[in-house]
PDB file of C-alpha atoms in Angstrom:
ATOM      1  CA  UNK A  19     -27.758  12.408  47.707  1.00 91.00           C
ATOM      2  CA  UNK A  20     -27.738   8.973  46.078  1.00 91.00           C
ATOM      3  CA  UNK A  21     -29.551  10.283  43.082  1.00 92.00           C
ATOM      4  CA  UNK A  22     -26.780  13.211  42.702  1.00 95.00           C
ATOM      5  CA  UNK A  23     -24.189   9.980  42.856  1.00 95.00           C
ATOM      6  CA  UNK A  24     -26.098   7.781  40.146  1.00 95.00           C
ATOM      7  CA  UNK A  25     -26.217  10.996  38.676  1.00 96.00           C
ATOM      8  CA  UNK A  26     -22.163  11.571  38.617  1.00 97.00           C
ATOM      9  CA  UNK A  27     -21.392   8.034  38.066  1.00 97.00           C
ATOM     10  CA  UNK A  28     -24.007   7.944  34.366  1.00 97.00           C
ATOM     11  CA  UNK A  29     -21.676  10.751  33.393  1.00 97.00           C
ATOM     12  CA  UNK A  30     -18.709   9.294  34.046  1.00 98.00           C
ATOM     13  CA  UNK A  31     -19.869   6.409  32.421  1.00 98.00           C
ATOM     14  CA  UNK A  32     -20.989   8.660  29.273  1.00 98.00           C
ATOM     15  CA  UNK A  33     -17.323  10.257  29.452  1.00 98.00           C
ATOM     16  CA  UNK A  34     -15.564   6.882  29.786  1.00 98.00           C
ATOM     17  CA  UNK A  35     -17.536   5.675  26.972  1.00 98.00           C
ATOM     18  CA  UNK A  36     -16.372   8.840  24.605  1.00 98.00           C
ATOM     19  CA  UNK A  37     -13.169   8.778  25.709  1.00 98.00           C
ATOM     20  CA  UNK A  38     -12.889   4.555  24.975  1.00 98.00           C
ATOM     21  CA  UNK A  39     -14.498   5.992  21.195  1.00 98.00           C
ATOM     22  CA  UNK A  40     -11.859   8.508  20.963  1.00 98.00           C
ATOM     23  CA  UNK A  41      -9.185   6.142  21.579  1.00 98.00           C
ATOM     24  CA  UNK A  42     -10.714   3.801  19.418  1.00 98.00           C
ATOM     25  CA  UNK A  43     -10.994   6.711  16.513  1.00 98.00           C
ATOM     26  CA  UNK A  44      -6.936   7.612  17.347  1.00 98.00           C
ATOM     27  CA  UNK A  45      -5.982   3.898  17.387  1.00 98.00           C
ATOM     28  CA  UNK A  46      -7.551   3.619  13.829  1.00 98.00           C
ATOM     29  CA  UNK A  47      -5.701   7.177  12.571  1.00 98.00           C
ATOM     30  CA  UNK A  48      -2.502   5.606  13.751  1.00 98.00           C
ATOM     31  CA  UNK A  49      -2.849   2.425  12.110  1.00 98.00           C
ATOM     32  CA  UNK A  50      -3.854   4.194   8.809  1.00 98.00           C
ATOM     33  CA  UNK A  51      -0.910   6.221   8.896  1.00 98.00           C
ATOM     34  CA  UNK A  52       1.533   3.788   9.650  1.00 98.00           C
ATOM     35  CA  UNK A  53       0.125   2.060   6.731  1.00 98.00           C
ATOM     36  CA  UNK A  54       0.803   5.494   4.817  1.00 98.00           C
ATOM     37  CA  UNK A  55       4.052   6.187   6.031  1.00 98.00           C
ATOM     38  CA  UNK A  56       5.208   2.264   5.161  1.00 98.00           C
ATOM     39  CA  UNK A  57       3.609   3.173   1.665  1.00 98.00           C
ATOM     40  CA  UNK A  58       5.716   6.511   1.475  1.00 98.00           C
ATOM     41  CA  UNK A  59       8.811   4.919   2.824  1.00 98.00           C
ATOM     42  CA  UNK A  60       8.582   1.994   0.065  1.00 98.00           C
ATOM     43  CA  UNK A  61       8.160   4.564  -2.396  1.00 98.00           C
ATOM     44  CA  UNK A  62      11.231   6.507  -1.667  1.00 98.00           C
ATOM     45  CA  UNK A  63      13.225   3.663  -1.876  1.00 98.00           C
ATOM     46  CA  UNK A  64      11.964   2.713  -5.067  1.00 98.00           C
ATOM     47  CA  UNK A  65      12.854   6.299  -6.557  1.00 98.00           C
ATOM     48  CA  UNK A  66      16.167   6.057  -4.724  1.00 98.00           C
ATOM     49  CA  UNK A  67      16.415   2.813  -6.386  1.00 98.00           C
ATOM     50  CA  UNK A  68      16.028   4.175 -10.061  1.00 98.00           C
ATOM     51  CA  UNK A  69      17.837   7.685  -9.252  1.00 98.00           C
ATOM     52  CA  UNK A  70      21.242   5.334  -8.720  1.00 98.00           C
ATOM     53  CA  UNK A  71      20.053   3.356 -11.726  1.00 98.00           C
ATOM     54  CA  UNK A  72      19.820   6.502 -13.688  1.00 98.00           C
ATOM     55  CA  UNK A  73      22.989   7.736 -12.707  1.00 98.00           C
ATOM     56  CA  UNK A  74      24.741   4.189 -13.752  1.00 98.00           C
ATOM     57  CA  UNK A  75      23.345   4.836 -17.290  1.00 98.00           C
ATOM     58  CA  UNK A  76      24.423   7.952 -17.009  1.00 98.00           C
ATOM     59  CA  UNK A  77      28.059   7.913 -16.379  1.00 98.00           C
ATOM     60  CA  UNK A  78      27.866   4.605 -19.341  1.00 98.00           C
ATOM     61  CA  UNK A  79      26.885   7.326 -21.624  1.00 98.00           C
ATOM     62  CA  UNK A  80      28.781  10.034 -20.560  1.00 98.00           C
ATOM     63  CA  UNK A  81      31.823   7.691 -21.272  1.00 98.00           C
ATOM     64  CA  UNK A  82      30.224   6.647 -24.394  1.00 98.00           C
ATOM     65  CA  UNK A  83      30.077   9.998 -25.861  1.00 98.00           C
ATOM     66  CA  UNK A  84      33.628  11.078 -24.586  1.00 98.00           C
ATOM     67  CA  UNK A  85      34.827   7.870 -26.571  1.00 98.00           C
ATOM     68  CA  UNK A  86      32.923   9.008 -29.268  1.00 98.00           C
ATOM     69  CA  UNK A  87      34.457  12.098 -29.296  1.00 98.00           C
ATOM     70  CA  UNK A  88      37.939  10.960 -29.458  1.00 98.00           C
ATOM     71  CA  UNK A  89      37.202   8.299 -32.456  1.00 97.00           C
ATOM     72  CA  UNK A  90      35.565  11.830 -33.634  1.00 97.00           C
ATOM     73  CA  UNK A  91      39.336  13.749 -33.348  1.00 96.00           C
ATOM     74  CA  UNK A  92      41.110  10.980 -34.157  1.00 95.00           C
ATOM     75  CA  UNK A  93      39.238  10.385 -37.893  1.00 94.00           C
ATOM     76  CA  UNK A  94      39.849  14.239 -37.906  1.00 95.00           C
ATOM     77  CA  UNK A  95      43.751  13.956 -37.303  1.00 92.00           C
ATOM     78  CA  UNK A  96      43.656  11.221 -39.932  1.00 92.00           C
ATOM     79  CA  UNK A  97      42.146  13.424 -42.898  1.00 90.00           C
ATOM     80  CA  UNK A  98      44.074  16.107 -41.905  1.00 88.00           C
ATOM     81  CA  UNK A  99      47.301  14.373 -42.707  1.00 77.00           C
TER      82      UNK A  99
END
């Protein structure tokens, strides 16, 4: 009977000492993709960042051209007269 008990307490042992690898092994994944997802989440603002830059230039030369298209009309009123 004690041999069957050594027997059941080396496996628990064995299965303890997986399960303390798994955890181990999980612990690591997690880390690594908190890492990633810090990485990711950086990134995003970044193109967030330059998307709102973007559209600032973009409205500047939106209101560039539509001034350039009234100097455009007005030179073209002028010749006309």
């Amino acid at each position: 009977m004690s041999k069957q008990v050594e027997a059941q307490i080396s496996d628990l042992n064995n299965q303890l000492d997986e399960s303390s690898r798994n955890i181990q092994e999980l612990n690591a994944t997690k880390s690594r993709l908190i890492a990633d997802n810090a990485d990711i989440v950086r990134q995003l603002e970044e193109a967030e960042s330059r998307i709102q830059a973007l559209n600032r230039e973009r409205s500047s030369l939106l209101a560039q051209l539509e001034e350039a298209k009234r100097n455009v009309d007005d030179e073209i009123r002028v010749r006309a007269i």
